[in-house]
Coordinates of C-alpha atoms in Angstrom, one line a residue:
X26 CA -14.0 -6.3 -4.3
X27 CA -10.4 -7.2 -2.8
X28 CA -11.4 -5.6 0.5
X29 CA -11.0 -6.9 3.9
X30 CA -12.2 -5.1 6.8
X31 CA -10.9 -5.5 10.3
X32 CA -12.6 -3.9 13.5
X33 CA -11.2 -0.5 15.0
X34 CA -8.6 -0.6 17.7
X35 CA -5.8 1.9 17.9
X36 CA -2.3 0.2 15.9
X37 CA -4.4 -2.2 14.4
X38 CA -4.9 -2.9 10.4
X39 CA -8.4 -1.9 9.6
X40 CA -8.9 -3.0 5.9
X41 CA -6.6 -4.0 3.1
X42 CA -7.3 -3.1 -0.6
X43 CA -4.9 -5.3 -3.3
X44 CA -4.4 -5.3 -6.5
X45 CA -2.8 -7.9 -8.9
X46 CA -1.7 -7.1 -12.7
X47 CA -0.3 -9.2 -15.1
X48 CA -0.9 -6.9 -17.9
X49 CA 1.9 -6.1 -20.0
X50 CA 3.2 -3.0 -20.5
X51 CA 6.0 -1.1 -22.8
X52 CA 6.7 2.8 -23.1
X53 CA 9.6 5.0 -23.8
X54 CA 8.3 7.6 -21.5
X55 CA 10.5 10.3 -19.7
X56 CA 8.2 11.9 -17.6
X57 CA 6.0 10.0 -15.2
X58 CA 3.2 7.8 -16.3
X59 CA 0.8 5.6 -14.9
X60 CA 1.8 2.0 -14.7
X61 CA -1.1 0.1 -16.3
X62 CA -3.0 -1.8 -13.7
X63 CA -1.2 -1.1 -10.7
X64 CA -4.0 1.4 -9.3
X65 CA -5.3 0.9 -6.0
X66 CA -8.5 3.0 -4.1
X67 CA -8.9 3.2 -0.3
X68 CA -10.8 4.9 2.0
X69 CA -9.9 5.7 5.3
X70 CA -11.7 5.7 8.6
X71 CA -10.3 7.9 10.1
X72 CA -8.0 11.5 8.8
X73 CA -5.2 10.8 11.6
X74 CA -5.2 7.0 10.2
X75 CA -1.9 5.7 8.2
X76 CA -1.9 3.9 5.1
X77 CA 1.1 1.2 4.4
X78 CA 1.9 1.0 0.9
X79 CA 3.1 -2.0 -0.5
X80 CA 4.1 -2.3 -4.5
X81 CA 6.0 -5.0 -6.2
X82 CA 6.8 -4.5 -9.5
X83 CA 8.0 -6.5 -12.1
X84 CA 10.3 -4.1 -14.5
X85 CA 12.7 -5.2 -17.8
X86 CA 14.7 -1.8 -18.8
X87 CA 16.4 -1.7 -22.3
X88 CA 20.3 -1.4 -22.0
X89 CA 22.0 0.9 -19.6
X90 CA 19.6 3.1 -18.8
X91 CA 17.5 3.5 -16.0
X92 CA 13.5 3.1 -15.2
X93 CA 12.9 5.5 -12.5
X94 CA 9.7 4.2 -10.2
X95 CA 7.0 5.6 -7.6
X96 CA 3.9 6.0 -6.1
X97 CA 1.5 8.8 -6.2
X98 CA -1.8 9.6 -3.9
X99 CA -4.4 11.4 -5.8
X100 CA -1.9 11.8 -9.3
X101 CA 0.4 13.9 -7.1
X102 CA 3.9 13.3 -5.7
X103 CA 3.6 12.3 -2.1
X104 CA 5.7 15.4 -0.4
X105 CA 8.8 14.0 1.7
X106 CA 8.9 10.6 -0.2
X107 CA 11.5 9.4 -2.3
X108 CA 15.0 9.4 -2.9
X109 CA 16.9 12.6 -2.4
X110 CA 20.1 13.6 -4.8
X111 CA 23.2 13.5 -3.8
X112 CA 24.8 16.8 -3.1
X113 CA 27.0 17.8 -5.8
X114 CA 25.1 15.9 -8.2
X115 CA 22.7 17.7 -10.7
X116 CA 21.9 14.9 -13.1
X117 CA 19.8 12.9 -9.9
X118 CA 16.7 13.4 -9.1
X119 CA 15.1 14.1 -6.2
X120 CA 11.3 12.3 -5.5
X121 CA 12.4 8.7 -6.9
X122 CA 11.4 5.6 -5.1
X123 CA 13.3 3.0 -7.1
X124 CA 15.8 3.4 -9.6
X125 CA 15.9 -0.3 -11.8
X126 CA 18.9 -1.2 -14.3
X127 CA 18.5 -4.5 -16.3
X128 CA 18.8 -5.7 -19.4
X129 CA 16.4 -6.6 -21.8
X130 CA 16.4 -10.2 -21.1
X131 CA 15.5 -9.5 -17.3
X132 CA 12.8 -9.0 -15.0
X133 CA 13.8 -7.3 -11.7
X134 CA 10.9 -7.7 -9.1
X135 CA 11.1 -4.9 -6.6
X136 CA 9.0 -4.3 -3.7
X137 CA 8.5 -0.9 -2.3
X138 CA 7.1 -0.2 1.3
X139 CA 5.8 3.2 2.3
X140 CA 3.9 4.6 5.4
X141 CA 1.4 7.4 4.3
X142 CA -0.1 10.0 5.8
X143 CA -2.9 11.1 3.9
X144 CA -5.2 13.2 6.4
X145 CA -8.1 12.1 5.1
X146 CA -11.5 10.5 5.2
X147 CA -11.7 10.5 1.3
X148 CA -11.7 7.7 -1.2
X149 CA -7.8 8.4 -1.8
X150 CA -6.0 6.3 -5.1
X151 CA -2.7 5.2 -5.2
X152 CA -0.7 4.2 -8.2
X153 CA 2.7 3.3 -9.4
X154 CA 4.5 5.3 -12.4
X155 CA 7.4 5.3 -14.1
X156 CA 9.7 6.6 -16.7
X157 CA 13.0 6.0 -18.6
X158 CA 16.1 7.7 -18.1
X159 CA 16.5 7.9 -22.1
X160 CA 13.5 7.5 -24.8
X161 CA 15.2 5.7 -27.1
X162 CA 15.6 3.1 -24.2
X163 CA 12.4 1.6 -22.9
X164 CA 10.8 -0.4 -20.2
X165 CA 8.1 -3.1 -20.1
X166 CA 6.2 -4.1 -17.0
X167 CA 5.5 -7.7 -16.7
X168 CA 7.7 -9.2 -19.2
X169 CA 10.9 -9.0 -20.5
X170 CA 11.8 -5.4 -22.8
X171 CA 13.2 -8.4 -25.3
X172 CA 9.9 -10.2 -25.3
X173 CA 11.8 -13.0 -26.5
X174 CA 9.8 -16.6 -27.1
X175 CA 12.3 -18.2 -24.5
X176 CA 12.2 -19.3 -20.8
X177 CA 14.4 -17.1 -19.2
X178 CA 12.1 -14.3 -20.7
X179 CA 8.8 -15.5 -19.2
X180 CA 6.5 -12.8 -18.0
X181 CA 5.6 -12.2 -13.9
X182 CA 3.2 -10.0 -12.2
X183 CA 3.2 -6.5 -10.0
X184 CA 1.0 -5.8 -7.5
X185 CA -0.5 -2.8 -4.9
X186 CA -1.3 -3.5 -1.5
X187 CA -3.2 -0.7 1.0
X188 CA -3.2 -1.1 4.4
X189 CA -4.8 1.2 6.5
X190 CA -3.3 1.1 10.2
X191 CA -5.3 2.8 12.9
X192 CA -3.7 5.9 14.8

């Protein structure tokens, strides 16, 4: 079931949940959506426990503009994570975790680390999303936005890692 369990002892990892996906994905979304495969369920022992989140994803973007990334517990924005914009700046946004500009021919892996404090005892889910800065400029997970039959387009994989550290 991808689980590992470790025993109890304070500052210690108790279990790991991952999750590998090499399914490929396209989309020309501009609000947030679920990155296909990169879902992850864990259930702490503990509501004072921490959970380390570790995501690599693979990510082609289409021209110029950007793919904006993160990861949400339970569908909802984790409060206080993320990017925060600049001041003086009202085209950023606030709540990103990775901002990715490639072209079509490339796949940028990116790994994001994050230490989450869920307060609970509670199967809690964790999943990466993401969006494009403009719709009629998309981005593909897993392979290259050109999809090209060539070797410097071949596909990779993303991944989502739980680790729950004892308190």
């Amino acid at each position: 079931d991808g689980k590992v369990t470790f025993p109890q002892n304070t500052g210690n990892i108790l279990q790991v949940v991952h999750v590998n996906s090499n399914t490929h994905m396209t989309s020309t979304a501009t609000s947030y959506t679920d990155l296909t495969g990169i879902t992850a369920t864990i259930t702490p022992a503990s509501s004072s426990n921490k959970i380390l989140i570790v995501c690599n994803l693979a990510i082609s973007k289409q021209n110029d503009h950007s793919f904006l990334g993160r990861v949400v517990r339970d569908g909802s924005a984790i409060s206080g994570s993320g990017g925060v914009a600049e001041s003086g700046h009202g085209n950023q946004e606030d709540g990103a975790w990775v901002c990715i500009r490639t072209t079509n021919n490339d796949l940028h892996p990116t790994v994001i680390h994050y230490l989450d404090s869920p307060a609970t005892t509670s199967a809690t889910t964790y999943k990466a999303q993401g969006k494009t800065s403009n719709s009629g400029y998309g981005f593909a997970l897993n392979k290259t936005n050109a999809s090209t039959d060539a070797l410097f387009c071949t596909p990779a994989f993303s991944s989502i890692t739980l680790w729950e550290v004892s308190a």
